[in-house]
Amino acid sequence: MSKRFIEASKMVDSAKMYESGDAIALAINTATAKFDESIELHVRLGVDPRHADQQVRGVVVLPHGTGKTAKVLVIAKGAKADEAQAAGADYVGAEDMINKIKNENWFDFDVCVTTPDMMGLVGRIGKLLGPKGLMPNPKSGTVTMDVTKAINDIKAGKVEYRLDKNAIIHVAFGKKSFGAEKLAENYDVLMNAIIKAKPAAAKGQYVKSVSVSSTMGPGIKIINRA
């Protein structure tokens, strides 16, 4: 552990459960790196990610965005490609983009949006996009005919949350520079979305634990009121 991390850890009582607002303020104070650190949410859920009916995945537009402008790739043809260009997509194409990803190992984008008619083409590189969390999915609003709305939502601060193999959701919900009030509002919207996404097949306690941290800082436990 770095000296900076050790000093930041001294600010946090590891045995204490904090109110969410206090935890977020503390996360800001422990973000002492020289860059504008993200503030991250970590939620452990009482579901089994090995079962399809217990997956937790969704999207939410944060009221204050994420502090990061996402690069959007749209795979579409014809009028929808023109629409994507007009809506501000960073990259637009079809077979040319598929080949660029496949042959050049190109991933200079944060989100991939496609129209339903192109999913057969996109599926050819599913093994490349999937592990990086870039595969378009109807549930996340990235397989759609309304490419303008998809692009606008992403640029406005839409984030996707999803379980990892350990049944934990990790997602950044803003930057240190946002301040405690804006981060708290983003946190509330994100936590409410995760709680509402509880699968019908989930049994027992759904939310097991909640914590926040800065990119380079220690975890801060939050009182679980879910």
Short mmCIF file of C-alpha atoms in Angstrom, two decimals:
data_model
loop_
_atom_site.label_atom_id
_atom_site.label_comp_id
_atom_site.label_asym_id
_atom_site.label_seq_id
_atom_site.Cartn_x
_atom_site.Cartn_y
_atom_site.Cartn_z
CA MET A 1 0.00 0.00 0.00
CA SER A 2 1.20 3.49 -0.80
CA LYS A 3 1.86 6.08 1.88
CA ARG A 4 -1.00 8.14 0.45
CA PHE A 5 -3.43 5.21 0.74
CA ILE A 6 -2.34 4.49 4.32
CA GLU A 7 -2.92 8.12 5.28
CA ALA A 8 -6.34 8.12 3.60
CA SER A 9 -7.28 4.90 5.39
CA LYS A 10 -6.66 6.55 8.75
CA MET A 11 -9.65 8.83 8.06
CA VAL A 12 -12.00 5.84 7.85
CA ASP A 13 -13.25 3.77 10.77
CA SER A 14 -13.31 0.31 9.17
CA ALA A 15 -15.62 -1.02 11.90
CA LYS A 16 -18.21 1.73 11.41
CA MET A 17 -21.25 1.84 9.15
CA TYR A 18 -21.82 5.37 7.84
CA GLU A 19 -24.90 7.19 6.62
CA SER A 20 -24.68 7.48 2.82
CA GLY A 21 -24.17 11.25 2.83
CA ASP A 22 -21.40 11.01 5.42
CA ALA A 23 -19.74 8.17 3.51
CA ILE A 24 -19.76 10.15 0.27
CA ALA A 25 -18.28 13.22 2.00
CA LEU A 26 -15.60 10.99 3.49
CA ALA A 27 -14.87 9.41 0.10
CA ILE A 28 -14.28 12.91 -1.27
CA ASN A 29 -11.86 13.66 1.57
CA THR A 30 -9.92 10.44 0.96
CA ALA A 31 -9.55 11.21 -2.76
CA THR A 32 -6.10 12.74 -2.45
CA ALA A 33 -4.60 11.67 -5.78
CA LYS A 34 -3.46 14.38 -8.19
CA PHE A 35 -6.32 13.72 -10.63
CA ASP A 36 -10.08 14.13 -10.30
CA GLU A 37 -10.90 10.71 -8.88
CA SER A 38 -14.17 8.96 -9.58
CA ILE A 39 -16.42 8.06 -6.66
CA GLU A 40 -17.53 4.44 -6.94
CA LEU A 41 -20.39 2.39 -5.55
CA HIS A 42 -19.93 -1.26 -4.61
CA VAL A 43 -23.03 -3.34 -3.80
CA ARG A 44 -22.93 -7.01 -2.82
CA LEU A 45 -26.24 -8.74 -3.60
CA GLY A 46 -27.80 -11.91 -2.26
CA VAL A 47 -28.30 -13.48 -5.68
CA ASP A 48 -26.54 -16.24 -7.59
CA PRO A 49 -25.06 -14.84 -10.80
CA ARG A 50 -24.74 -18.38 -12.21
CA HIS A 51 -28.51 -18.44 -12.73
CA ALA A 52 -30.02 -16.46 -15.61
CA ASP A 53 -33.15 -15.63 -13.61
CA GLN A 54 -31.07 -13.98 -10.88
CA GLN A 55 -29.06 -11.63 -13.08
CA VAL A 56 -29.16 -7.96 -12.14
CA ARG A 57 -28.41 -5.58 -14.98
CA GLY A 58 -29.79 -2.28 -16.09
CA VAL A 59 -29.14 1.33 -16.99
CA VAL A 60 -29.92 4.64 -15.37
CA VAL A 61 -29.34 8.26 -16.37
CA LEU A 62 -27.67 10.03 -13.47
CA PRO A 63 -29.04 13.53 -12.80
CA HIS A 64 -25.55 15.04 -12.81
CA GLY A 65 -23.89 12.67 -15.26
CA THR A 66 -20.69 10.77 -14.62
CA GLY A 67 -18.11 13.46 -15.25
CA LYS A 68 -16.89 11.54 -18.25
CA THR A 69 -17.90 12.08 -21.86
CA ALA A 70 -18.38 8.61 -23.31
CA LYS A 71 -17.21 7.80 -26.83
CA VAL A 72 -20.07 6.17 -28.72
CA LEU A 73 -19.73 3.78 -31.63
CA VAL A 74 -22.91 3.21 -33.66
CA ILE A 75 -23.10 0.26 -36.02
CA ALA A 76 -25.85 1.05 -38.50
CA LYS A 77 -26.56 1.57 -42.18
CA GLY A 78 -28.43 4.02 -44.36
CA ALA A 79 -30.74 6.52 -42.70
CA LYS A 80 -29.91 5.25 -39.21
CA ALA A 81 -26.22 5.81 -39.82
CA ASP A 82 -26.98 9.36 -40.95
CA GLU A 83 -29.16 9.85 -37.86
CA ALA A 84 -26.33 8.63 -35.61
CA GLN A 85 -23.91 11.09 -37.21
CA ALA A 86 -26.36 13.95 -36.69
CA ALA A 87 -26.93 12.93 -33.05
CA GLY A 88 -23.24 13.22 -32.23
CA ALA A 89 -21.94 9.65 -32.34
CA ASP A 90 -18.15 9.56 -32.25
CA TYR A 91 -17.87 6.70 -34.74
CA VAL A 92 -20.43 5.35 -37.21
CA GLY A 93 -20.10 2.43 -39.60
CA ALA A 94 -21.09 -1.13 -40.41
CA GLU A 95 -18.85 -3.87 -41.83
CA ASP A 96 -15.91 -1.44 -41.81
CA MET A 97 -16.17 -1.01 -38.03
CA ILE A 98 -16.68 -4.73 -37.46
CA ASN A 99 -13.50 -5.44 -39.42
CA LYS A 100 -11.58 -2.70 -37.63
CA ILE A 101 -12.43 -4.25 -34.25
CA LYS A 102 -11.71 -7.79 -35.45
CA ASN A 103 -8.53 -7.15 -37.42
CA GLU A 104 -6.97 -4.22 -35.56
CA ASN A 105 -8.12 -5.04 -32.00
CA TRP A 106 -9.61 -1.52 -31.95
CA PHE A 107 -11.62 -0.53 -28.88
CA ASP A 108 -11.37 3.26 -28.75
CA PHE A 109 -14.99 3.64 -27.61
CA ASP A 110 -16.91 3.30 -24.37
CA VAL A 111 -20.35 2.21 -25.61
CA CYS A 112 -21.49 0.38 -28.74
CA VAL A 113 -25.01 1.05 -30.05
CA THR A 114 -26.57 -0.84 -32.93
CA THR A 115 -29.90 -1.27 -34.67
CA PRO A 116 -31.69 -4.65 -34.41
CA ASP A 117 -31.08 -5.48 -38.08
CA MET A 118 -27.32 -5.28 -37.52
CA MET A 119 -27.15 -7.66 -34.56
CA GLY A 120 -26.30 -10.61 -36.82
CA LEU A 121 -23.23 -8.73 -37.98
CA VAL A 122 -22.30 -7.54 -34.48
CA GLY A 123 -22.70 -11.09 -33.17
CA ARG A 124 -19.65 -12.12 -35.19
CA ILE A 125 -17.46 -10.17 -32.79
CA GLY A 126 -19.44 -10.95 -29.66
CA LYS A 127 -16.50 -12.84 -28.18
CA LEU A 128 -14.41 -9.68 -28.48
CA LEU A 129 -17.01 -7.21 -27.24
CA GLY A 130 -18.55 -9.35 -24.48
CA PRO A 131 -15.55 -9.67 -22.13
CA LYS A 132 -15.03 -5.90 -22.30
CA GLY A 133 -18.66 -5.16 -21.45
CA LEU A 134 -19.18 -3.57 -24.88
CA MET A 135 -21.69 -5.96 -26.44
CA PRO A 136 -24.93 -4.14 -27.34
CA ASN A 137 -27.95 -5.38 -25.41
CA PRO A 138 -31.66 -4.48 -25.65
CA LYS A 139 -31.89 -4.35 -21.83
CA SER A 140 -29.29 -1.61 -21.70
CA GLY A 141 -30.93 0.35 -24.52
CA THR A 142 -28.00 -0.17 -26.89
CA VAL A 143 -29.92 -2.30 -29.41
CA THR A 144 -32.55 0.12 -30.66
CA MET A 145 -34.01 1.88 -33.69
CA ASP A 146 -34.04 5.14 -31.73
CA VAL A 147 -30.32 5.77 -32.03
CA THR A 148 -30.74 9.48 -31.29
CA LYS A 149 -32.21 8.80 -27.85
CA ALA A 150 -29.57 6.17 -27.13
CA ILE A 151 -26.75 8.57 -27.97
CA ASN A 152 -28.31 11.47 -26.06
CA ASP A 153 -28.83 9.33 -22.95
CA ILE A 154 -25.26 8.06 -23.04
CA LYS A 155 -23.83 11.53 -23.51
CA ALA A 156 -26.07 12.85 -20.71
CA GLY A 157 -24.59 10.41 -18.20
CA LYS A 158 -26.30 7.05 -18.59
CA VAL A 159 -24.49 4.31 -16.73
CA GLU A 160 -24.92 0.57 -16.88
CA TYR A 161 -24.77 -1.56 -13.76
CA ARG A 162 -24.35 -5.32 -13.82
CA LEU A 163 -23.36 -8.17 -11.54
CA ASP A 164 -19.87 -9.60 -11.68
CA LYS A 165 -19.18 -13.29 -11.03
CA ASN A 166 -18.98 -12.60 -7.29
CA ALA A 167 -22.49 -11.08 -7.18
CA ILE A 168 -21.11 -7.56 -6.73
CA ILE A 169 -22.00 -4.45 -8.71
CA HIS A 170 -19.18 -1.93 -9.19
CA VAL A 171 -20.08 1.37 -10.82
CA ALA A 172 -18.73 4.93 -10.75
CA PHE A 173 -21.38 7.58 -10.13
CA GLY A 174 -19.46 10.83 -10.48
CA LYS A 175 -16.24 12.68 -9.79
CA LYS A 176 -14.73 14.13 -6.63
CA SER A 177 -15.14 17.60 -8.15
CA PHE A 178 -18.95 17.21 -8.22
CA GLY A 179 -19.14 17.85 -4.49
CA ALA A 180 -21.11 15.93 -1.89
CA GLU A 181 -24.60 17.18 -2.80
CA LYS A 182 -24.52 16.21 -6.49
CA LEU A 183 -22.83 12.90 -5.73
CA ALA A 184 -25.50 12.12 -3.13
CA GLU A 185 -28.25 12.76 -5.68
CA ASN A 186 -26.53 10.49 -8.21
CA TYR A 187 -26.08 7.84 -5.51
CA ASP A 188 -29.77 7.87 -4.56
CA VAL A 189 -30.90 7.47 -8.19
CA LEU A 190 -28.44 4.64 -8.79
CA MET A 191 -29.23 2.75 -5.57
CA ASN A 192 -32.98 3.04 -6.17
CA ALA A 193 -32.51 1.59 -9.67
CA ILE A 194 -30.52 -1.37 -8.31
CA ILE A 195 -33.13 -2.05 -5.63
CA LYS A 196 -35.97 -1.90 -8.17
CA ALA A 197 -34.07 -4.36 -10.39
CA LYS A 198 -34.42 -7.15 -7.80
CA PRO A 199 -35.12 -10.39 -9.69
CA ALA A 200 -38.32 -12.24 -8.84
CA ALA A 201 -36.20 -15.38 -8.26
CA ALA A 202 -34.04 -13.70 -5.60
CA LYS A 203 -34.64 -15.16 -2.14
CA GLY A 204 -33.65 -13.87 1.27
CA GLN A 205 -31.80 -10.62 1.80
CA TYR A 206 -31.29 -8.87 -1.54
CA VAL A 207 -28.77 -6.17 -0.63
CA LYS A 208 -26.03 -7.70 1.49
CA SER A 209 -23.64 -4.75 1.79
CA VAL A 210 -23.02 -1.30 0.34
CA SER A 211 -19.84 0.74 0.26
CA VAL A 212 -18.33 3.68 -1.60
CA SER A 213 -14.76 4.62 -2.38
CA SER A 214 -12.73 6.97 -4.49
CA THR A 215 -10.71 5.50 -7.36
CA MET A 216 -7.55 5.26 -5.26
CA GLY A 217 -9.09 5.38 -1.78
CA PRO A 218 -10.30 2.91 0.86
CA GLY A 219 -13.79 1.44 0.99
CA ILE A 220 -16.33 3.11 3.28
CA LYS A 221 -19.23 0.98 4.53
CA ILE A 222 -22.75 2.38 4.33
CA ILE A 223 -25.68 1.49 6.58
CA ASN A 224 -27.84 -0.88 4.56
CA ARG A 225 -31.44 0.32 4.65
CA ALA A 226 -32.64 -1.74 1.66
#
